[in-house]
Amino acid sequence: MSPDAPDAPDAPDATADGFTGDLAGNRLPRTDRLAGRELRVVEASQDDLVLRFRTGDVVEWRRGAHGGTDWYEAIEARPGVWFLTLRRQDDPRHADVLVVREDTGRTLRVASDVAPEPTPGWPRVGQTFTPGTLAASEATGAEPGPTRDLIGLRALYRYGPGLVYEHVYLSSERYAWQCLAGAQRGQGDVDLAATWSLGDGLYVFTFREFLIPVATTWLYDFRAMRTTGTFLALGADDTVTCGAGGAFITELGRVRYPDEQPV
């Protein structure tokens, strides 16, 4: 789902102001349980990312010769499964979401970046996916990777009182949404999406808006049937902000496509 979209489908200067409703009403609470700890994330073809959590929202980070002290948010989706949002003062158009599984030693980092200029015909916020491991752990299980597991799923997402959206996962690159209850009731769209599996009913799902400069990263937990998410959005004043989201999931059903019809 998105903020209120402009009427014109080719509006290149659309902004993401005015999110409608409290998308974080059913979000898991933040935690400071990482304060005082250090995590070292090993990713291929680049220096390790070292995170030293000074307080419940301040992290000192270093990657090779680069580093800084910045804001972060931690949510513990399951015991030892962390959903981390990381911002950098020196790069305000960038945000990282790092999902960490301490039980398997696996990580997945989703980097979201707002392009400096409008990108007509293409989402202005781009995303890249980088799997990794925890340096202090022996990684087990499959490496996080793209999955087609959600294709055909239809589900309700309850973000708070009177705020309900429906999602239909159309293919490995597209999903559809519509608002069933809330200020956007009756609105809907189809956007670019990606789904990565972390195993054991955990998925990272992302989407990127065409009309509005916003992208989001969600952690789906199909055991608990709830989501935790972070939005990266560009406002009318050219300020990039992070928004929070979270919902309870109700599965409505699933369409099974014939094998000869890949989507």
C-alpha positions as protocol buffer text, in pm:
chain_id: "A"
residue {
  index: 1
  type: MET
  ca { x: 0 y: 0 z: 0 }
}
residue {
  index: 2
  type: SER
  ca { x: 109 y: 356 z: -55 }
}
residue {
  index: 3
  type: PRO
  ca { x: 48 y: 711 z: 54 }
}
residue {
  index: 4
  type: ASP
  ca { x: -223 y: 894 z: -141 }
}
residue {
  index: 5
  type: ALA
  ca { x: -112 y: 891 z: -504 }
}
residue {
  index: 6
  type: PRO
  ca { x: -152 y: 1180 z: -749 }
}
residue {
  index: 7
  type: ASP
  ca { x: -418 y: 1140 z: -1014 }
}
residue {
  index: 8
  type: ALA
  ca { x: -177 y: 1166 z: -1305 }
}
residue {
  index: 9
  type: PRO
  ca { x: 0 y: 834 z: -1375 }
}
residue {
  index: 10
  type: ASP
  ca { x: 308 y: 1012 z: -1511 }
}
residue {
  index: 11
  type: ALA
  ca { x: 357 y: 1266 z: -1231 }
}
residue {
  index: 12
  type: PRO
  ca { x: 739 y: 1278 z: -1209 }
}
residue {
  index: 13
  type: ASP
  ca { x: 752 y: 1509 z: -906 }
}
residue {
  index: 14
  type: ALA
  ca { x: 522 y: 1307 z: -684 }
}
residue {
  index: 15
  type: THR
  ca { x: 624 y: 1286 z: -319 }
}
residue {
  index: 16
  type: ALA
  ca { x: 549 y: 1049 z: -36 }
}
residue {
  index: 17
  type: ASP
  ca { x: 399 y: 1300 z: 206 }
}
residue {
  index: 18
  type: GLY
  ca { x: 82 y: 1213 z: 389 }
}
residue {
  index: 19
  type: PHE
  ca { x: 91 y: 846 z: 481 }
}
residue {
  index: 20
  type: THR
  ca { x: -268 y: 763 z: 563 }
}
residue {
  index: 21
  type: GLY
  ca { x: -342 y: 599 z: 895 }
}
residue {
  index: 22
  type: ASP
  ca { x: -117 y: 444 z: 1156 }
}
residue {
  index: 23
  type: LEU
  ca { x: 63 y: 164 z: 975 }
}
residue {
  index: 24
  type: ALA
  ca { x: 256 y: 83 z: 1293 }
}
residue {
  index: 25
  type: GLY
  ca { x: -46 y: 20 z: 1514 }
}
residue {
  index: 26
  type: ASN
  ca { x: 17 y: -355 z: 1523 }
}
residue {
  index: 27
  type: ARG
  ca { x: 395 y: -341 z: 1495 }
}
residue {
  index: 28
  type: LEU
  ca { x: 619 y: -532 z: 1734 }
}
residue {
  index: 29
  type: PRO
  ca { x: 782 y: -303 z: 1994 }
}
residue {
  index: 30
  type: ARG
  ca { x: 1133 y: -170 z: 1968 }
}
residue {
  index: 31
  type: THR
  ca { x: 1391 y: -319 z: 2201 }
}
residue {
  index: 32
  type: ASP
  ca { x: 1721 y: -207 z: 2354 }
}
residue {
  index: 33
  type: ARG
  ca { x: 1842 y: -562 z: 2414 }
}
residue {
  index: 34
  type: LEU
  ca { x: 2131 y: -519 z: 2170 }
}
residue {
  index: 35
  type: ALA
  ca { x: 2277 y: -229 z: 2371 }
}
residue {
  index: 36
  type: GLY
  ca { x: 2632 y: -315 z: 2476 }
}
residue {
  index: 37
  type: ARG
  ca { x: 2668 y: -589 z: 2215 }
}
residue {
  index: 38
  type: GLU
  ca { x: 2872 y: -614 z: 1894 }
}
residue {
  index: 39
  type: LEU
  ca { x: 2780 y: -790 z: 1570 }
}
residue {
  index: 40
  type: ARG
  ca { x: 3022 y: -850 z: 1283 }
}
residue {
  index: 41
  type: VAL
  ca { x: 2856 y: -922 z: 948 }
}
residue {
  index: 42
  type: VAL
  ca { x: 3060 y: -1091 z: 674 }
}
residue {
  index: 43
  type: GLU
  ca { x: 2948 y: -1015 z: 318 }
}
residue {
  index: 44
  type: ALA
  ca { x: 3116 y: -1131 z: -2 }
}
residue {
  index: 45
  type: SER
  ca { x: 3345 y: -895 z: -193 }
}
residue {
  index: 46
  type: GLN
  ca { x: 3357 y: -622 z: 72 }
}
residue {
  index: 47
  type: ASP
  ca { x: 3492 y: -552 z: 419 }
}
residue {
  index: 48
  type: ASP
  ca { x: 3308 y: -681 z: 722 }
}
residue {
  index: 49
  type: LEU
  ca { x: 3036 y: -460 z: 869 }
}
residue {
  index: 50
  type: VAL
  ca { x: 3101 y: -414 z: 1241 }
}
residue {
  index: 51
  type: LEU
  ca { x: 2813 y: -287 z: 1455 }
}
residue {
  index: 52
  type: ARG
  ca { x: 2873 y: -179 z: 1816 }
}
residue {
  index: 53
  type: PHE
  ca { x: 2542 y: -95 z: 1981 }
}
residue {
  index: 54
  type: ARG
  ca { x: 2611 y: 183 z: 2231 }
}
residue {
  index: 55
  type: THR
  ca { x: 2252 y: 240 z: 2348 }
}
residue {
  index: 56
  type: GLY
  ca { x: 1904 y: 136 z: 2246 }
}
residue {
  index: 57
  type: ASP
  ca { x: 1915 y: 364 z: 1940 }
}
residue {
  index: 58
  type: VAL
  ca { x: 2280 y: 461 z: 1883 }
}
residue {
  index: 59
  type: VAL
  ca { x: 2517 y: 235 z: 1692 }
}
residue {
  index: 60
  type: GLU
  ca { x: 2883 y: 277 z: 1608 }
}
residue {
  index: 61
  type: TRP
  ca { x: 2952 y: 113 z: 1274 }
}
residue {
  index: 62
  type: ARG
  ca { x: 3261 y: 46 z: 1067 }
}
residue {
  index: 63
  type: ARG
  ca { x: 3327 y: -107 z: 727 }
}
residue {
  index: 64
  type: GLY
  ca { x: 3695 y: -100 z: 638 }
}
residue {
  index: 65
  type: ALA
  ca { x: 3817 y: 260 z: 651 }
}
residue {
  index: 66
  type: HIS
  ca { x: 3464 y: 401 z: 673 }
}
residue {
  index: 67
  type: GLY
  ca { x: 3258 y: 439 z: 984 }
}
residue {
  index: 68
  type: GLY
  ca { x: 3039 y: 658 z: 1197 }
}
residue {
  index: 69
  type: THR
  ca { x: 2797 y: 680 z: 1486 }
}
residue {
  index: 70
  type: ASP
  ca { x: 2432 y: 686 z: 1385 }
}
residue {
  index: 71
  type: TRP
  ca { x: 2072 y: 603 z: 1470 }
}
residue {
  index: 72
  type: TYR
  ca { x: 1932 y: 251 z: 1457 }
}
residue {
  index: 73
  type: GLU
  ca { x: 1616 y: 69 z: 1557 }
}
residue {
  index: 74
  type: ALA
  ca { x: 1602 y: -295 z: 1671 }
}
residue {
  index: 75
  type: ILE
  ca { x: 1300 y: -524 z: 1679 }
}
residue {
  index: 76
  type: GLU
  ca { x: 1327 y: -885 z: 1795 }
}
residue {
  index: 77
  type: ALA
  ca { x: 1083 y: -1073 z: 1572 }
}
residue {
  index: 78
  type: ARG
  ca { x: 1164 y: -1408 z: 1734 }
}
residue {
  index: 79
  type: PRO
  ca { x: 1423 y: -1491 z: 2000 }
}
residue {
  index: 80
  type: GLY
  ca { x: 1754 y: -1412 z: 1830 }
}
residue {
  index: 81
  type: VAL
  ca { x: 1593 y: -1290 z: 1506 }
}
residue {
  index: 82
  type: TRP
  ca { x: 1662 y: -919 z: 1468 }
}
residue {
  index: 83
  type: PHE
  ca { x: 1504 y: -666 z: 1232 }
}
residue {
  index: 84
  type: LEU
  ca { x: 1742 y: -369 z: 1230 }
}
residue {
  index: 85
  type: THR
  ca { x: 1687 y: -35 z: 1056 }
}
residue {
  index: 86
  type: LEU
  ca { x: 2008 y: 166 z: 1012 }
}
residue {
  index: 87
  type: ARG
  ca { x: 2037 y: 529 z: 897 }
}
residue {
  index: 88
  type: ARG
  ca { x: 2350 y: 732 z: 821 }
}
residue {
  index: 89
  type: GLN
  ca { x: 2385 y: 1106 z: 873 }
}
residue {
  index: 90
  type: ASP
  ca { x: 2640 y: 1130 z: 591 }
}
residue {
  index: 91
  type: ASP
  ca { x: 2404 y: 962 z: 341 }
}
residue {
  index: 92
  type: PRO
  ca { x: 2045 y: 1071 z: 421 }
}
residue {
  index: 93
  type: ARG
  ca { x: 1902 y: 922 z: 99 }
}
residue {
  index: 94
  type: HIS
  ca { x: 2012 y: 576 z: 205 }
}
residue {
  index: 95
  type: ALA
  ca { x: 1878 y: 328 z: 461 }
}
residue {
  index: 96
  type: ASP
  ca { x: 1971 y: -30 z: 543 }
}
residue {
  index: 97
  type: VAL
  ca { x: 1749 y: -297 z: 688 }
}
residue {
  index: 98
  type: LEU
  ca { x: 1955 y: -582 z: 830 }
}
residue {
  index: 99
  type: VAL
  ca { x: 1781 y: -905 z: 928 }
}
residue {
  index: 100
  type: VAL
  ca { x: 1994 y: -1123 z: 1154 }
}
residue {
  index: 101
  type: ARG
  ca { x: 1928 y: -1484 z: 1254 }
}
residue {
  index: 102
  type: GLU
  ca { x: 2158 y: -1570 z: 1541 }
}
residue {
  index: 103
  type: ASP
  ca { x: 2031 y: -1929 z: 1545 }
}
residue {
  index: 104
  type: THR
  ca { x: 2159 y: -1997 z: 1192 }
}
residue {
  index: 105
  type: GLY
  ca { x: 2430 y: -1730 z: 1168 }
}
residue {
  index: 106
  type: ARG
  ca { x: 2267 y: -1596 z: 849 }
}
residue {
  index: 107
  type: THR
  ca { x: 2199 y: -1233 z: 762 }
}
residue {
  index: 108
  type: LEU
  ca { x: 2029 y: -1041 z: 483 }
}
residue {
  index: 109
  type: ARG
  ca { x: 2084 y: -669 z: 423 }
}
residue {
  index: 110
  type: VAL
  ca { x: 1842 y: -468 z: 209 }
}
residue {
  index: 111
  type: ALA
  ca { x: 1980 y: -130 z: 100 }
}
residue {
  index: 112
  type: SER
  ca { x: 1728 y: 132 z: -15 }
}
residue {
  index: 113
  type: ASP
  ca { x: 1844 y: 442 z: -201 }
}
residue {
  index: 114
  type: VAL
  ca { x: 1646 y: 743 z: -326 }
}
residue {
  index: 115
  type: ALA
  ca { x: 1772 y: 860 z: -667 }
}
residue {
  index: 116
  type: PRO
  ca { x: 1878 y: 1228 z: -674 }
}
residue {
  index: 117
  type: GLU
  ca { x: 1639 y: 1301 z: -963 }
}
residue {
  index: 118
  type: PRO
  ca { x: 1300 y: 1162 z: -1074 }
}
residue {
  index: 119
  type: THR
  ca { x: 1318 y: 838 z: -1274 }
}
residue {
  index: 120
  type: PRO
  ca { x: 1012 y: 846 z: -1507 }
}
residue {
  index: 121
  type: GLY
  ca { x: 871 y: 501 z: -1572 }
}
residue {
  index: 122
  type: TRP
  ca { x: 1076 y: 342 z: -1297 }
}
residue {
  index: 123
  type: PRO
  ca { x: 1063 y: 349 z: -915 }
}
residue {
  index: 124
  type: ARG
  ca { x: 1273 y: 632 z: -776 }
}
residue {
  index: 125
  type: VAL
  ca { x: 1377 y: 428 z: -474 }
}
residue {
  index: 126
  type: GLY
  ca { x: 1601 y: 135 z: -564 }
}
residue {
  index: 127
  type: GLN
  ca { x: 1685 y: -166 z: -350 }
}
residue {
  index: 128
  type: THR
  ca { x: 1971 y: -414 z: -341 }
}
residue {
  index: 129
  type: PHE
  ca { x: 1995 y: -741 z: -146 }
}
residue {
  index: 130
  type: THR
  ca { x: 2313 y: -876 z: 14 }
}
residue {
  index: 131
  type: PRO
  ca { x: 2319 y: -1205 z: 208 }
}
residue {
  index: 132
  type: GLY
  ca { x: 2586 y: -1255 z: 471 }
}
residue {
  index: 133
  type: THR
  ca { x: 2689 y: -1442 z: 783 }
}
residue {
  index: 134
  type: LEU
  ca { x: 2779 y: -1360 z: 1141 }
}
residue {
  index: 135
  type: ALA
  ca { x: 3155 y: -1377 z: 1191 }
}
residue {
  index: 136
  type: ALA
  ca { x: 3125 y: -1537 z: 1534 }
}
residue {
  index: 137
  type: SER
  ca { x: 2891 y: -1814 z: 1416 }
}
residue {
  index: 138
  type: GLU
  ca { x: 2909 y: -2122 z: 1201 }
}
residue {
  index: 139
  type: ALA
  ca { x: 2636 y: -2065 z: 945 }
}
residue {
  index: 140
  type: THR
  ca { x: 2378 y: -2341 z: 911 }
}
residue {
  index: 141
  type: GLY
  ca { x: 2089 y: -2397 z: 677 }
}
residue {
  index: 142
  type: ALA
  ca { x: 2037 y: -2246 z: 335 }
}
residue {
  index: 143
  type: GLU
  ca { x: 2172 y: -1903 z: 248 }
}
residue {
  index: 144
  type: PRO
  ca { x: 1895 y: -1640 z: 216 }
}
residue {
  index: 145
  type: GLY
  ca { x: 1784 y: -1618 z: -145 }
}
residue {
  index: 146
  type: PRO
  ca { x: 1502 y: -1512 z: -377 }
}
residue {
  index: 147
  type: THR
  ca { x: 1194 y: -1730 z: -356 }
}
residue {
  index: 148
  type: ARG
  ca { x: 867 y: -1787 z: -537 }
}
residue {
  index: 149
  type: ASP
  ca { x: 694 y: -1919 z: -225 }
}
residue {
  index: 150
  type: LEU
  ca { x: 442 y: -1634 z: -197 }
}
residue {
  index: 151
  type: ILE
  ca { x: 318 y: -1644 z: -558 }
}
residue {
  index: 152
  type: GLY
  ca { x: -58 y: -1695 z: -560 }
}
residue {
  index: 153
  type: LEU
  ca { x: -104 y: -1604 z: -192 }
}
residue {
  index: 154
  type: ARG
  ca { x: -393 y: -1374 z: -102 }
}
residue {
  index: 155
  type: ALA
  ca { x: -395 y: -1230 z: 250 }
}
residue {
  index: 156
  type: LEU
  ca { x: -528 y: -952 z: 473 }
}
residue {
  index: 157
  type: TYR
  ca { x: -296 y: -723 z: 668 }
}
residue {
  index: 158
  type: ARG
  ca { x: -441 y: -549 z: 974 }
}
residue {
  index: 159
  type: TYR
  ca { x: -219 y: -253 z: 1063 }
}
residue {
  index: 160
  type: GLY
  ca { x: -438 y: -116 z: 1339 }
}
residue {
  index: 161
  type: PRO
  ca { x: -798 y: -33 z: 1428 }
}
residue {
  index: 162
  type: GLY
  ca { x: -991 y: 29 z: 1108 }
}
residue {
  index: 163
  type: LEU
  ca { x: -685 y: -5 z: 881 }
}
residue {
  index: 164
  type: VAL
  ca { x: -688 y: -318 z: 664 }
}
residue {
  index: 165
  type: TYR
  ca { x: -520 y: -393 z: 331 }
}
residue {
  index: 166
  type: GLU
  ca { x: -533 y: -694 z: 102 }
}
residue {
  index: 167
  type: HIS
  ca { x: -227 y: -823 z: -83 }
}
residue {
  index: 168
  type: VAL
  ca { x: -221 y: -1056 z: -381 }
}
residue {
  index: 169
  type: TYR
  ca { x: 124 y: -1186 z: -480 }
}
residue {
  index: 170
  type: LEU
  ca { x: 109 y: -1204 z: -859 }
}
residue {
  index: 171
  type: SER
  ca { x: 458 y: -1310 z: -964 }
}
residue {
  index: 172
  type: SER
  ca { x: 821 y: -1306 z: -858 }
}
residue {
  index: 173
  type: GLU
  ca { x: 833 y: -933 z: -946 }
}
residue {
  index: 174
  type: ARG
  ca { x: 481 y: -793 z: -888 }
}
residue {
  index: 175
  type: TYR
  ca { x: 220 y: -775 z: -616 }
}
residue {
  index: 176
  type: ALA
  ca { x: -119 y: -602 z: -595 }
}
residue {
  index: 177
  type: TRP
  ca { x: -269 y: -420 z: -298 }
}
residue {
  index: 178
  type: GLN
  ca { x: -602 y: -266 z: -215 }
}
residue {
  index: 179
  type: CYS
  ca { x: -731 y: -88 z: 93 }
}
residue {
  index: 180
  type: LEU
  ca { x: -1036 y: -254 z: 248 }
}
residue {
  index: 181
  type: ALA
  ca { x: -1069 y: -29 z: 553 }
}
residue {
  index: 182
  type: GLY
  ca { x: -918 y: 310 z: 622 }
}
residue {
  index: 183
  type: ALA
  ca { x: -885 y: 646 z: 451 }
}
residue {
  index: 184
  type: GLN
  ca { x: -759 y: 483 z: 130 }
}
residue {
  index: 185
  type: ARG
  ca { x: -1057 y: 246 z: 110 }
}
residue {
  index: 186
  type: GLY
  ca { x: -1119 y: 151 z: -253 }
}
residue {
  index: 187
  type: GLN
  ca { x: -770 y: 248 z: -371 }
}
residue {
  index: 188
  type: GLY
  ca { x: -519 y: -4 z: -500 }
}
residue {
  index: 189
  type: ASP
  ca { x: -224 y: -57 z: -732 }
}
residue {
  index: 190
  type: VAL
  ca { x: 33 y: -306 z: -862 }
}
residue {
  index: 191
  type: ASP
  ca { x: 398 y: -245 z: -773 }
}
residue {
  index: 192
  type: LEU
  ca { x: 740 y: -401 z: -817 }
}
residue {
  index: 193
  type: ALA
  ca { x: 822 y: -647 z: -542 }
}
residue {
  index: 194
  type: ALA
  ca { x: 1082 y: -902 z: -433 }
}
residue {
  index: 195
  type: THR
  ca { x: 1069 y: -1188 z: -183 }
}
residue {
  index: 196
  type: TRP
  ca { x: 1364 y: -1358 z: -14 }
}
residue {
  index: 197
  type: SER
  ca { x: 1342 y: -1662 z: 210 }
}
residue {
  index: 198
  type: LEU
  ca { x: 1529 y: -1687 z: 540 }
}
residue {
  index: 199
  type: GLY
  ca { x: 1387 y: -2030 z: 622 }
}
residue {
  index: 200
  type: ASP
  ca { x: 1151 y: -2152 z: 895 }
}
residue {
  index: 201
  type: GLY
  ca { x: 858 y: -1940 z: 779 }
}
residue {
  index: 202
  type: LEU
  ca { x: 1057 y: -1615 z: 770 }
}
residue {
  index: 203
  type: TYR
  ca { x: 1055 y: -1403 z: 454 }
}
residue {
  index: 204
  type: VAL
  ca { x: 1183 y: -1059 z: 360 }
}
residue {
  index: 205
  type: PHE
  ca { x: 934 y: -893 z: 128 }
}
residue {
  index: 206
  type: THR
  ca { x: 998 y: -556 z: -37 }
}
residue {
  index: 207
  type: PHE
  ca { x: 811 y: -332 z: -277 }
}
residue {
  index: 208
  type: ARG
  ca { x: 895 y: -16 z: -471 }
}
residue {
  index: 209
  type: GLU
  ca { x: 631 y: 236 z: -578 }
}
residue {
  index: 210
  type: PHE
  ca { x: 613 y: 370 z: -932 }
}
residue {
  index: 211
  type: LEU
  ca { x: 410 y: 687 z: -868 }
}
residue {
  index: 212
  type: ILE
  ca { x: 552 y: 787 z: -532 }
}
residue {
  index: 213
  type: PRO
  ca { x: 918 y: 782 z: -415 }
}
residue {
  index: 214
  type: VAL
  ca { x: 881 y: 521 z: -145 }
}
residue {
  index: 215
  type: ALA
  ca { x: 1004 y: 167 z: -88 }
}
residue {
  index: 216
  type: THR
  ca { x: 956 y: -63 z: 205 }
}
residue {
  index: 217
  type: THR
  ca { x: 1117 y: -370 z: 356 }
}
residue {
  index: 218
  type: TRP
  ca { x: 911 y: -619 z: 557 }
}
residue {
  index: 219
  type: LEU
  ca { x: 994 y: -922 z: 765 }
}
residue {
  index: 220
  type: TYR
  ca { x: 709 y: -1172 z: 737 }
}
residue {
  index: 221
  type: ASP
  ca { x: 679 y: -1432 z: 1013 }
}
residue {
  index: 222
  type: PHE
  ca { x: 429 y: -1694 z: 899 }
}
residue {
  index: 223
  type: ARG
  ca { x: 452 y: -1879 z: 1229 }
}
residue {
  index: 224
  type: ALA
  ca { x: 335 y: -1577 z: 1427 }
}
residue {
  index: 225
  type: MET
  ca { x: 130 y: -1448 z: 1127 }
}
residue {
  index: 226
  type: ARG
  ca { x: 257 y: -1093 z: 1160 }
}
residue {
  index: 227
  type: THR
  ca { x: 484 y: -847 z: 982 }
}
residue {
  index: 228
  type: THR
  ca { x: 740 y: -584 z: 1076 }
}
residue {
  index: 229
  type: GLY
  ca { x: 839 y: -318 z: 824 }
}
residue {
  index: 230
  type: THR
  ca { x: 1030 y: 1 z: 749 }
}
residue {
  index: 231
  type: PHE
  ca { x: 945 y: 258 z: 479 }
}
residue {
  index: 232
  type: LEU
  ca { x: 1198 y: 489 z: 310 }
}
residue {
  index: 233
  type: ALA
  ca { x: 1016 y: 787 z: 161 }
}
residue {
  index: 234
  type: LEU
  ca { x: 1098 y: 1120 z: -3 }
}
residue {
  index: 235
  type: GLY
  ca { x: 883 y: 1414 z: 109 }
}
residue {
  index: 236
  type: ALA
  ca { x: 784 y: 1734 z: -72 }
}
residue {
  index: 237
  type: ASP
  ca { x: 1064 y: 1927 z: 104 }
}
residue {
  index: 238
  type: ASP
  ca { x: 1320 y: 1679 z: -38 }
}
residue {
  index: 239
  type: THR
  ca { x: 1365 y: 1524 z: 306 }
}
residue {
  index: 240
  type: VAL
  ca { x: 1403 y: 1147 z: 326 }
}
residue {
  index: 241
  type: THR
  ca { x: 1235 y: 981 z: 623 }
}
residue {
  index: 242
  type: CYS
  ca { x: 1188 y: 632 z: 760 }
}
residue {
  index: 243
  type: GLY
  ca { x: 838 y: 522 z: 854 }
}
residue {
  index: 244
  type: ALA
  ca { x: 734 y: 220 z: 1057 }
}
residue {
  index: 245
  type: GLY
  ca { x: 478 y: -49 z: 981 }
}
residue {
  index: 246
  type: GLY
  ca { x: 350 y: -374 z: 1123 }
}
residue {
  index: 247
  type: ALA
  ca { x: 44 y: -592 z: 1082 }
}
residue {
  index: 248
  type: PHE
  ca { x: -130 y: -915 z: 1169 }
}
residue {
  index: 249
  type: ILE
  ca { x: -172 y: -1150 z: 870 }
}
residue {
  index: 250
  type: THR
  ca { x: -489 y: -1340 z: 782 }
}
residue {
  index: 251
  type: GLU
  ca { x: -446 y: -1581 z: 493 }
}
residue {
  index: 252
  type: LEU
  ca { x: -741 y: -1586 z: 254 }
}
residue {
  index: 253
  type: GLY
  ca { x: -625 y: -1854 z: 13 }
}
residue {
  index: 254
  type: ARG
  ca { x: -377 y: -1940 z: -256 }
}
residue {
  index: 255
  type: VAL
  ca { x: -388 y: -1991 z: -631 }
}
residue {
  index: 256
  type: ARG
  ca { x: -174 y: -2273 z: -771 }
}
residue {
  index: 257
  type: TYR
  ca { x: -48 y: -2210 z: -1121 }
}
residue {
  index: 258
  type: PRO
  ca { x: 14 y: -2499 z: -1362 }
}
residue {
  index: 259
  type: ASP
  ca { x: 382 y: -2583 z: -1399 }
}
residue {
  index: 260
  type: GLU
  ca { x: 376 y: -2477 z: -1763 }
}
residue {
  index: 261
  type: GLN
  ca { x: 267 y: -2124 z: -1666 }
}
residue {
  index: 262
  type: PRO
  ca { x: 565 y: -1964 z: -1486 }
}
residue {
  index: 263
  type: VAL
  ca { x: 501 y: -1624 z: -1335 }
}
